[in-house]
XYZ file of C-alpha atoms in Angstrom:
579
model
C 152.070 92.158 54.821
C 150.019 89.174 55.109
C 150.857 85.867 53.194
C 147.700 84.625 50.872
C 145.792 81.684 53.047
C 145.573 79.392 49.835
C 143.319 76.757 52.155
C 139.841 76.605 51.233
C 137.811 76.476 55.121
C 134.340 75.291 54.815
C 131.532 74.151 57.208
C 128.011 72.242 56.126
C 125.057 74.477 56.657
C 123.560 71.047 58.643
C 126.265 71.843 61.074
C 125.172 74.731 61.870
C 121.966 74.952 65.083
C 121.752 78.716 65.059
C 119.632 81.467 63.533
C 120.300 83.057 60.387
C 121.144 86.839 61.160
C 121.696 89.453 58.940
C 121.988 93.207 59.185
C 119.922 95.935 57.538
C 122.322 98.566 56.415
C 121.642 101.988 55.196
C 118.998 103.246 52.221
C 120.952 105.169 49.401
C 120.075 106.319 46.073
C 117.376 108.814 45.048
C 113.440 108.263 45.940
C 111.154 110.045 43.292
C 109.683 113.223 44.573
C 105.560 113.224 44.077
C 104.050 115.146 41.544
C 102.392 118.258 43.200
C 98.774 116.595 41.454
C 99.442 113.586 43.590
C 99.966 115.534 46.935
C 96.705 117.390 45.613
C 95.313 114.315 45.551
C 96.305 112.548 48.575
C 97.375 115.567 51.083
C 99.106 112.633 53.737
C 101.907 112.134 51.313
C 103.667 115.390 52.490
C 103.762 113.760 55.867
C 105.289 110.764 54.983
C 108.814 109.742 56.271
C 111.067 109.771 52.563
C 109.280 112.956 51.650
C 110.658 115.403 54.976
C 113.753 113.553 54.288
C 113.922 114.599 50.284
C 112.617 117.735 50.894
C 114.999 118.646 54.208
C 118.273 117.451 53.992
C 118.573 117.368 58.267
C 114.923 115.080 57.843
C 115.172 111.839 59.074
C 112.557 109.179 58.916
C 111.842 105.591 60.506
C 110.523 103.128 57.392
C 109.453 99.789 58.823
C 111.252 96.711 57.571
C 109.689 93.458 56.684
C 111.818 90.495 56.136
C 110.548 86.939 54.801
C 112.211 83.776 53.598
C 110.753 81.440 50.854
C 111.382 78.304 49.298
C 109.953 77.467 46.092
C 107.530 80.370 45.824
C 106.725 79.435 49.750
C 107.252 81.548 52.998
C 109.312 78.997 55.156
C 108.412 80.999 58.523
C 106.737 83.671 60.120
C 107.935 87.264 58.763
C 110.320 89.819 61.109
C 109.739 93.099 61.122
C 112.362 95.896 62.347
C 113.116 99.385 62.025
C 115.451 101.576 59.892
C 116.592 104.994 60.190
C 116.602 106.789 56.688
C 118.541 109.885 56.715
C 120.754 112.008 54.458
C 123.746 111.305 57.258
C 125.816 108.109 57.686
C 125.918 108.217 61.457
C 123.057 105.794 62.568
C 124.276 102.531 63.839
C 122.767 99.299 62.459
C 121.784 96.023 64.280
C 122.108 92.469 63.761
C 118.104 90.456 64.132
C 117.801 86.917 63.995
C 115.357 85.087 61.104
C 113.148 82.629 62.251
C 115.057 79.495 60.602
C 118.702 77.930 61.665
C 121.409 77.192 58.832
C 120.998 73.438 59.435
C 116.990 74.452 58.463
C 117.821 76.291 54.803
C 116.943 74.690 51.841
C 119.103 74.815 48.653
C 116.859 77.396 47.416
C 116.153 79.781 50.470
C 115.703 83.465 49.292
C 115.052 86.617 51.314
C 112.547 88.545 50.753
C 113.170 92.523 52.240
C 109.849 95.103 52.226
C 110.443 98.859 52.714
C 107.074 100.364 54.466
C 106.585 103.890 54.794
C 103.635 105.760 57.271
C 100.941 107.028 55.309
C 98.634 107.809 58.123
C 96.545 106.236 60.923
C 97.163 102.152 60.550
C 98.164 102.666 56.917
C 101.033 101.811 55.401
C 102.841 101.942 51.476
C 105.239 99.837 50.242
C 108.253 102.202 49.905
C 110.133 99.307 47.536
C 111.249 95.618 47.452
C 114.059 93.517 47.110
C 114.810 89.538 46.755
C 117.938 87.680 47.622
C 119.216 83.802 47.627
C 120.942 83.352 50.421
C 123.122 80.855 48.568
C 125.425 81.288 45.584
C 124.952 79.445 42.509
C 127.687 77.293 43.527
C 125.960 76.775 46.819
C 128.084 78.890 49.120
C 126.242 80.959 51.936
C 126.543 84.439 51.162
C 128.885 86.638 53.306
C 129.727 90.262 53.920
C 127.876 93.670 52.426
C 125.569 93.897 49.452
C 123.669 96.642 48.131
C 120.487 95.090 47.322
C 118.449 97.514 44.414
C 115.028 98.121 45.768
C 112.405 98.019 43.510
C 110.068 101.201 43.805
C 106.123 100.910 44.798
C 106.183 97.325 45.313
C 106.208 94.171 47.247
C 109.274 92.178 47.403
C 108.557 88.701 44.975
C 109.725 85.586 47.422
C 108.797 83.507 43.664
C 111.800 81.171 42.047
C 111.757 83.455 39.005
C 111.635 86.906 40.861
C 110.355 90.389 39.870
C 112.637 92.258 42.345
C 116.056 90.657 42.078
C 118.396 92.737 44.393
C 121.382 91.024 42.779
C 122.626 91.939 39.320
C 120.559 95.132 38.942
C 122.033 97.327 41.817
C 125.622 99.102 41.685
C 127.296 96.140 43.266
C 126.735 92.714 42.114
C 127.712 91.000 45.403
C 129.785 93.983 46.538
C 129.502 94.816 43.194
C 128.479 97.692 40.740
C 125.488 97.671 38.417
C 125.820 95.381 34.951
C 122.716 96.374 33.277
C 121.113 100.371 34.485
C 118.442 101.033 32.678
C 118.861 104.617 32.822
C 122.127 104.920 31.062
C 124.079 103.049 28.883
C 127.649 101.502 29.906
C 130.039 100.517 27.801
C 131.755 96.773 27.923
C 134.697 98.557 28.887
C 133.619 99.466 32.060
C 131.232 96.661 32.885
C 134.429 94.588 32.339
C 136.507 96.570 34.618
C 133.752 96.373 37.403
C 133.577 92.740 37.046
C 137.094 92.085 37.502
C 137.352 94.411 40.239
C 134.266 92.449 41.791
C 136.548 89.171 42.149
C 139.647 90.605 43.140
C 137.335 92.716 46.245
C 135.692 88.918 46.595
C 139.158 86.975 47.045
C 140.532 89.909 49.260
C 137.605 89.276 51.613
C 138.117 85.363 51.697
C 142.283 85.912 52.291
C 143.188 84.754 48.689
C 145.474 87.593 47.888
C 148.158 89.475 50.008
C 147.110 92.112 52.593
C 148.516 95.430 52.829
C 146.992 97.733 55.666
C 148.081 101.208 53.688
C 146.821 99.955 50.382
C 144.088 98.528 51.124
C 143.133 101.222 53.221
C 143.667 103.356 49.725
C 141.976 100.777 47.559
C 138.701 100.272 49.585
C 138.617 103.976 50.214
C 138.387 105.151 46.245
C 135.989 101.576 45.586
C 133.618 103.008 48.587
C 133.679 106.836 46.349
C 133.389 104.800 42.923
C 129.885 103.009 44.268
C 128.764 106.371 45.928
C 129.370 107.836 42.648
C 127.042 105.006 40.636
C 124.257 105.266 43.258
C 124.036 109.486 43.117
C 123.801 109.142 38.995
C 121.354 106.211 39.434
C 117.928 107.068 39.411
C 117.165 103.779 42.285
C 117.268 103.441 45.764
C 119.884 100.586 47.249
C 119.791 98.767 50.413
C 122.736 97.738 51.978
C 122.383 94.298 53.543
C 125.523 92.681 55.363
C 124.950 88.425 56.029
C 127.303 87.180 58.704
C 130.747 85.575 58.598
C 131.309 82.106 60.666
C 135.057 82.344 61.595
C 136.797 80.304 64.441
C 140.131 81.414 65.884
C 140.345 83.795 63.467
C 139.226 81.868 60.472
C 136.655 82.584 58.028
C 134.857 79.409 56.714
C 132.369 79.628 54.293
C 129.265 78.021 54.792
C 128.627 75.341 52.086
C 124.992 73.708 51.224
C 125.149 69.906 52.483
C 121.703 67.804 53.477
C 122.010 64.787 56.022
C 121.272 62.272 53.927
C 120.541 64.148 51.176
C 122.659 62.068 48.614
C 120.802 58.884 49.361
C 119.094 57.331 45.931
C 115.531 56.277 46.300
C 113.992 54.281 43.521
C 110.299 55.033 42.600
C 108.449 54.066 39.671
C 106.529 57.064 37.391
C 104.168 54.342 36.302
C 102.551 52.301 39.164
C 101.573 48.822 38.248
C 98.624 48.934 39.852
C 96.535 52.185 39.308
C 93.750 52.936 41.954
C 90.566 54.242 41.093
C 87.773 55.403 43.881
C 85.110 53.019 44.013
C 82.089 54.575 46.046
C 80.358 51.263 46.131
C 83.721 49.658 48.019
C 81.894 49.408 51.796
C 78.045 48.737 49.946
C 76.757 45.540 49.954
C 77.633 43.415 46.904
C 73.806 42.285 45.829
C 75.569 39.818 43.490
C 77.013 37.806 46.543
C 73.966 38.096 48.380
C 71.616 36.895 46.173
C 74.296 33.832 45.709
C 74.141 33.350 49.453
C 70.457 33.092 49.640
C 70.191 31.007 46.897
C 72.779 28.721 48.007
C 71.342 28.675 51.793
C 67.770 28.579 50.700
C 65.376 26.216 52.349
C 64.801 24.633 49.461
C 68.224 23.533 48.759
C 67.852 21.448 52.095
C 66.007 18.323 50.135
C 68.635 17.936 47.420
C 71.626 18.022 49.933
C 70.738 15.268 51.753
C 71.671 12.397 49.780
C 74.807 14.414 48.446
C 77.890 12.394 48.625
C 81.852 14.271 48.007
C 84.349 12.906 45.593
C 87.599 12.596 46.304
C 88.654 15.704 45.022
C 86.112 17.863 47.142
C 86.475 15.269 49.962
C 90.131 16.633 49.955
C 89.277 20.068 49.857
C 86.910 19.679 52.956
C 89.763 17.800 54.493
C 91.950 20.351 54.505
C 89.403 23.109 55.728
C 88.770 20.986 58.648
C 92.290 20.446 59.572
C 93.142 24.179 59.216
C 93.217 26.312 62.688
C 90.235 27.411 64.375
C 91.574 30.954 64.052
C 91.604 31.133 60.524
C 88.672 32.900 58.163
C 87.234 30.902 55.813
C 86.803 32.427 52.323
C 83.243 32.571 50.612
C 83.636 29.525 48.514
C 85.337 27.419 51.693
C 81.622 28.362 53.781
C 79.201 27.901 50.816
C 81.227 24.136 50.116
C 81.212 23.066 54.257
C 77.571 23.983 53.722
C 76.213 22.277 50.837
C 77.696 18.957 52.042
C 76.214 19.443 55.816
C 74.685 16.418 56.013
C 77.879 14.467 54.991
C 79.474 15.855 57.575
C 77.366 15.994 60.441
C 78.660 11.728 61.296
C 82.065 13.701 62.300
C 81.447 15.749 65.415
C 85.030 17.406 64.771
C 83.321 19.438 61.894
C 80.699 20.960 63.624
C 82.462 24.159 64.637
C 83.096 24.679 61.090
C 79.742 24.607 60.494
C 78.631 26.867 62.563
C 81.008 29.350 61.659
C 79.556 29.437 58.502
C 76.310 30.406 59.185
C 75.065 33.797 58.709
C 73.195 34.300 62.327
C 70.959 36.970 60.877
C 69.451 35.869 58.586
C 66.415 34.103 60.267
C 65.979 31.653 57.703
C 69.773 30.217 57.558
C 69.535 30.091 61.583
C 66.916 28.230 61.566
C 68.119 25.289 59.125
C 71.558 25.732 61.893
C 69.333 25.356 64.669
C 67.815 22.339 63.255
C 71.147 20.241 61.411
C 72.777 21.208 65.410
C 70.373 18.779 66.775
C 71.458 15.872 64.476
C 74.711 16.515 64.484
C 76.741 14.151 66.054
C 77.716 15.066 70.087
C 81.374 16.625 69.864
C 83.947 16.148 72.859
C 83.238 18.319 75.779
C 86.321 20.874 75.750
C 85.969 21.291 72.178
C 82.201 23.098 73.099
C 83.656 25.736 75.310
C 84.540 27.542 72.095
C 80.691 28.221 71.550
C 80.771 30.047 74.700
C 82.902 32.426 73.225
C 82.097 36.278 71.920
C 81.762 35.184 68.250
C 78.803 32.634 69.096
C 75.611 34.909 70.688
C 72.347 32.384 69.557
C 71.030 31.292 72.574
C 70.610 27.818 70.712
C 74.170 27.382 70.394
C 75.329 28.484 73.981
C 72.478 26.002 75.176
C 74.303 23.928 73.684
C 77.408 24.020 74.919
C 75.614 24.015 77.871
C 74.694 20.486 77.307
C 77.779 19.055 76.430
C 79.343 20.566 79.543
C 76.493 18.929 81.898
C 78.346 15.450 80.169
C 81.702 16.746 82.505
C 82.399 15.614 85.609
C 83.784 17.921 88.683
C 86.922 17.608 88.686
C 86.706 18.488 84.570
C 84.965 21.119 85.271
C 87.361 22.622 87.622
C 90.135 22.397 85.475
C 88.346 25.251 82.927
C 86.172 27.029 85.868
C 88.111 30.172 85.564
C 87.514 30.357 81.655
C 83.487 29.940 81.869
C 83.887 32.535 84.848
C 84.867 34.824 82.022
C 82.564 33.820 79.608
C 79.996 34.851 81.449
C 80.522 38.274 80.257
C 79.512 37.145 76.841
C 75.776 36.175 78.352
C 72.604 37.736 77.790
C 72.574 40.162 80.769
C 68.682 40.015 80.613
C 68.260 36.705 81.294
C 70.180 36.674 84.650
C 68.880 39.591 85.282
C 65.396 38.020 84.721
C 66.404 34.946 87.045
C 67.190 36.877 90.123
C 64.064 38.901 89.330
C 61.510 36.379 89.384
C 63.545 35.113 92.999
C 63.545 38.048 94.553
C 59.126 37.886 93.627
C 58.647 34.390 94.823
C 60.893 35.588 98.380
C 58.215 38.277 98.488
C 55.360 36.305 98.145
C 56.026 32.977 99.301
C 58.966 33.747 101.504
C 59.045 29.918 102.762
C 58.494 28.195 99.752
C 61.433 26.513 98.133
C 62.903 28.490 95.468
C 63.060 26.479 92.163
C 65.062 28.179 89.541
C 67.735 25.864 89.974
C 67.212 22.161 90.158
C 68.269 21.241 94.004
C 68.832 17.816 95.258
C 68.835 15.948 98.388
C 71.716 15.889 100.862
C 73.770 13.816 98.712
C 75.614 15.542 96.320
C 74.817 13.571 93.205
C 75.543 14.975 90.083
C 72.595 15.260 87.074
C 71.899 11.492 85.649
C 73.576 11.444 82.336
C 70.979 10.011 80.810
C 69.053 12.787 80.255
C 69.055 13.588 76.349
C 70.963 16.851 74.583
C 67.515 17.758 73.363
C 65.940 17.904 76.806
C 68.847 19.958 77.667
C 68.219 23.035 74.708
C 64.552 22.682 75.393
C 65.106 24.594 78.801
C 64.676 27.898 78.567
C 65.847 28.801 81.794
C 68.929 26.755 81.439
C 72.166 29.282 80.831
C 75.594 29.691 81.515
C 75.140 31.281 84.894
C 72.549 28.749 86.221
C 74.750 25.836 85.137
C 77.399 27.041 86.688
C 75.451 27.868 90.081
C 73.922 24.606 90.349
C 76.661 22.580 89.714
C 78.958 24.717 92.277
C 76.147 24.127 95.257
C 76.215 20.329 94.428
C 80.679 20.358 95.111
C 82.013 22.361 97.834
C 85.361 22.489 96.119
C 83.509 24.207 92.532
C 81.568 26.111 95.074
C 85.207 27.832 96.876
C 87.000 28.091 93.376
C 83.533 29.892 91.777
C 82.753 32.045 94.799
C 86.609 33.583 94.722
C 86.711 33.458 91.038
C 83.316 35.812 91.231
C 84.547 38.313 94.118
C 87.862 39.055 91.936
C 85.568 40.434 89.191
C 83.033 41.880 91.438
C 85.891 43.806 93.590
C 86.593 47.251 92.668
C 89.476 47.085 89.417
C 92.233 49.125 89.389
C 92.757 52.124 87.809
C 94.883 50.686 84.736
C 92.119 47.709 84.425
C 88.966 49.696 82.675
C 85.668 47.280 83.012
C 82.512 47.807 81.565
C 79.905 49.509 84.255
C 77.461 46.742 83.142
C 79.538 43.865 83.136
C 80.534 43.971 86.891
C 76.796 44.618 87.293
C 76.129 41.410 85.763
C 78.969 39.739 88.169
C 77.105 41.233 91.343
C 73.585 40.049 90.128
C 75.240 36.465 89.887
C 76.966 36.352 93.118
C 73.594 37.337 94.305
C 72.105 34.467 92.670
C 74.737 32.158 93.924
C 74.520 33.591 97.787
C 70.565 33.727 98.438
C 70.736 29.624 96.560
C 72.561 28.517 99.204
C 70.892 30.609 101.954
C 67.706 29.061 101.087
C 69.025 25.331 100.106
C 69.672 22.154 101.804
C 71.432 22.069 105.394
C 74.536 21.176 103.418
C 74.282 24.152 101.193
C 74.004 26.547 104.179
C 77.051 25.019 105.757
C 78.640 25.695 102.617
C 77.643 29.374 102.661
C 78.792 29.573 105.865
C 82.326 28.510 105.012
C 82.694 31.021 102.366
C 81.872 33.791 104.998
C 84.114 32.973 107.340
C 86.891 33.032 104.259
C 86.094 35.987 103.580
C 86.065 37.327 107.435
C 90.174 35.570 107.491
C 90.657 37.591 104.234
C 89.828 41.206 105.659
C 91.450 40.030 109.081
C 94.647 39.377 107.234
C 94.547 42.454 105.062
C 94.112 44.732 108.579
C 97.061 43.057 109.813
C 99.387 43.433 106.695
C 98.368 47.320 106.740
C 99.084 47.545 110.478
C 102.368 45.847 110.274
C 102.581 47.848 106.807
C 102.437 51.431 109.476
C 104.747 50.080 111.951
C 108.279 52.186 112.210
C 110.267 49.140 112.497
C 112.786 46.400 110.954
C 112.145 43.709 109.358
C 112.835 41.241 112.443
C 110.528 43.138 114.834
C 107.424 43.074 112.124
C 107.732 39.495 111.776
């Protein structure tokens, strides 16, 4: 005799990583026998699997079973089909299958749903019956050990919350238990209250809560298996036994209790938003309000009245403070439409003309023009503060040009110091125009192929810069006069500008890597002004050519060098021997 085990053993079902299995036990109970009009009518129901086996008692037939597990009126997986052997005999054996979904997976309110299918001819099948299941108790405890599940007759099993083929409660054991509520006969409270009780007391021997005797409870288990044989032959419905699995270590049985990671964690959420959002299809449109504002406030004739207008101190704060923000920063509509209307004030402070210029709407032809025309009186900024117009958010060829201008006010050894960064923006030009440049020298080689080319200015011998007396509207006036040009002519007039921009030109012309992606037409662009750069100083001055010269031979030592780091790279050797 075996003490009680008055311990309580329990594991959380988010411990658990494996599959669910569960075993589909035998059919009992009594099938209705079709009507002899029915077989009349459909002649394949005599060869269907539970009719040999009600009409021959040594019949046995194979029913297909379907199995399916929902959550909230929702399959959680793919269905599993198996097999089961229906016969009048208790000999078959029955195996275990694994459902699609670990223990750690289930949700609180996991049910399975179990569909009979019987043969009824070529790729036809009938529902035999149907029968739902939660896998957890209403206290949350996995369920464990045999049930006999009533199957519902001629129908589908119902994976919904509020079922139409409960297995549980209507079948002659009521988790291993016998039936409440038949509706084919009437039970007294007598017996139902018997049942029940004997329900718990099977329940508790199962989980070790009362004392084991092997002769007894070989006597007691013995008369409660007759008992439920007894209910099922006067019942009038078929029962499915279904066993679920028992997690034991070392000999102990733990019962496998509900618990979520995280799943008692309070989140606080609101049921009424503050703000409500509503779908406005006019969101990306254009607001024809702010437009017509913006053409009104930048029209031409608003030019006349602006001129003589003079801040107060209040505004003359408020433009204060948008000059002195960061360069980076947007300016709201209001912040452009004031920098703007008081243009003329502030075109005696060449620190505001960036500003300016960023608030210019560059399509509209009208507004560019009235730019074009204020950049000209504006007074000359500093030199490094231009190089921003050089930049991808400035593409008017009247403000590059003029950058342009204030850059031809920098000596050499200024211009050195930001080389590398107008290499760069270079890739912000109008690809055309160089394109057009080399064009037109590549015609004149043709046709005059000893005249001097003159698409860039080229001086004497002496390397004398551009006279700095030449005005800033001289400058925009030349059409030909860009980015790339500048930079070529003032390169062939310094030997040093001309060694830092040829080598800052072969790094973007050389073949990138394959992490470094560069636009096709970009490096195009970069070939088409080394070009440019090359044939100038092939056709210039004596001094020019020397200069070309140089560069070749630097780039002869370059390859000459790389040879001999890849041949020293081959050699099987140490260290000491390479060097």
């Amino acid at each position: 005799m075996k003490s009680p085990d008055d311990h309580l053993h329990i594991v959380y079902s988010s411990s658990l990583h494996t599959n669910v299995k569960i075993k589909i036990g035998p059919l009992k109970g009594t099938h209705p026998v079709p009507e002899f009009d029915q077989i009349l009518a459909n002649p394949m129901i005599k060869f269907t699997g539970l009719y040999e086996v009600s009409m021959n008692a040594r019949a046995s037939a194979d029913l297909l079973v379907e199995s399916q597990l929902y959550s909230g009126g929702r399959p959680l997986a793919l269905s599993v089909s198996t097999s089961l052997r229906v016969s009048n005999s208790s000999t078959h054996r029955f195996e275990w299958f694994d459902l699609p979904l670990n223990f750690s997976d289930l949700p609180r309110d996991a049910m399975l749903a179990i569909t009979l299918y019987d043969c009824m001819g070529p790729r036809a099948l009938k529902p035999v019956g149907g029968t739902t299941i939660s896998l957890f108790s209403k206290h949350g405890v996995f369920r464990q050990g045999m049930m006999d599940l009533r199957v519902w007759s001629d129908c589908v099993a119902d994976g919904n919350t509020q079922t139409t083929t409960p297995g549980k409660g209507s079948g002659p054991d009521n988790d291993t238990s016998f039936d409440k509520a038949s509706t084919s006969r009437k039970v007294d409270l007598t017996n139902k209250m018997q049942k029940t009780k004997l329900n718990k007391l099977t329940k508790k021997h199962r989980e070790g809560n009362l004392p084991q005797v092997d002769w007894l409870d070989r006597l007691a288990f013995c008369k409660i298996e007759q008992l439920k044989e007894a209910e099922k032959k006067k019942s009038n419905h078929l029962y499915l036994t279904v066993e679920f699995p028992e997690v034991s270590d070392n000999g102990i049985i733990y019962s496998v209790v509900f618990y979520e990671q995280d799943g008692d964690e309070l989140y606080q959420f609101k049921d009424h938003p503050d703000i409500v959002l509503l779908p406005d299809p006019e969101l990306q449109q254009e607001n024809l309000v702010e437009s017509k504002h913006h053409n009104l406030t930048r029209s031409l004739h608003r030019g006349v009245c602006d001129k003589d207008l003079k801040p107060n101190s209040l505004i003359r704060d408020k433009l204060n403070a948008i000059i002195a923000s960061p360069p980076t920063k947007q300016l709201t509509t209001e912040q452009q439409d004031l920098i703007w209307k008081y243009r003329f004030y502030l075109s005696t402070q060449k620190q505001t003309l960036a500003k300016f210029l960023h608030c210019v709407n560059w399509d509209l032809a009208g507004e560019a023009r009235q730019a074009v025309d204020m950049l000209q009186q504006w007074v000359p900024m500093e030199v490094e503060d231009s190089l921003q117009f050089l930049s991808s958010t400035f593409t008017h060829p009247a403000v590059r040009r003029y950058a342009i201008s204030r850059l031809q006010q920098a000596s050499d050894d200024d211009l050195l110091l930001y080389l590398l960064q107008l290499v760069q923006a270079l890739k912000y030009e109008d690809f055309y125009d160089i394109n057009e440049v080399y064009e037109r020298m590549q015609t004149k080689e043709c046709s005059t192929p000893d005249t001097d080319h003159k698409e860039l200015p080229r001086p004497s011998t002496s390397r004398c810069p551009d006279s700095k007396n030449k005005s800033i509207l001289e400058v925009e006036k030349d059409e030909n006069k860009n980015l790339a040009t500048f930079l070529i002519h003032r390169a062939c007039n310094n030997p040093t500008l001309a060694n830092y921009f040829y080598w800052y030109l072969i790094t973007e012309c050389e073949d990138q890597e394959v992490t470094v992606e560069m636009d096709t037409k970009v490096r195009e662009m970069y070939l088409t002004v080394m070009r440019i750069f090359q044939e100038t100083l092939q056709k210039g001055c004596a001094e020019w050519q020397k200069q070309q010269q140089i560069l070749q031979r630097q780039v002869s030592l370059v390859d000459e060098l790389v040879k001999l780091v890849k041949s020293v790279q081959r050699e099987n050797c140490n260290r000491k021997k390479k060097i």
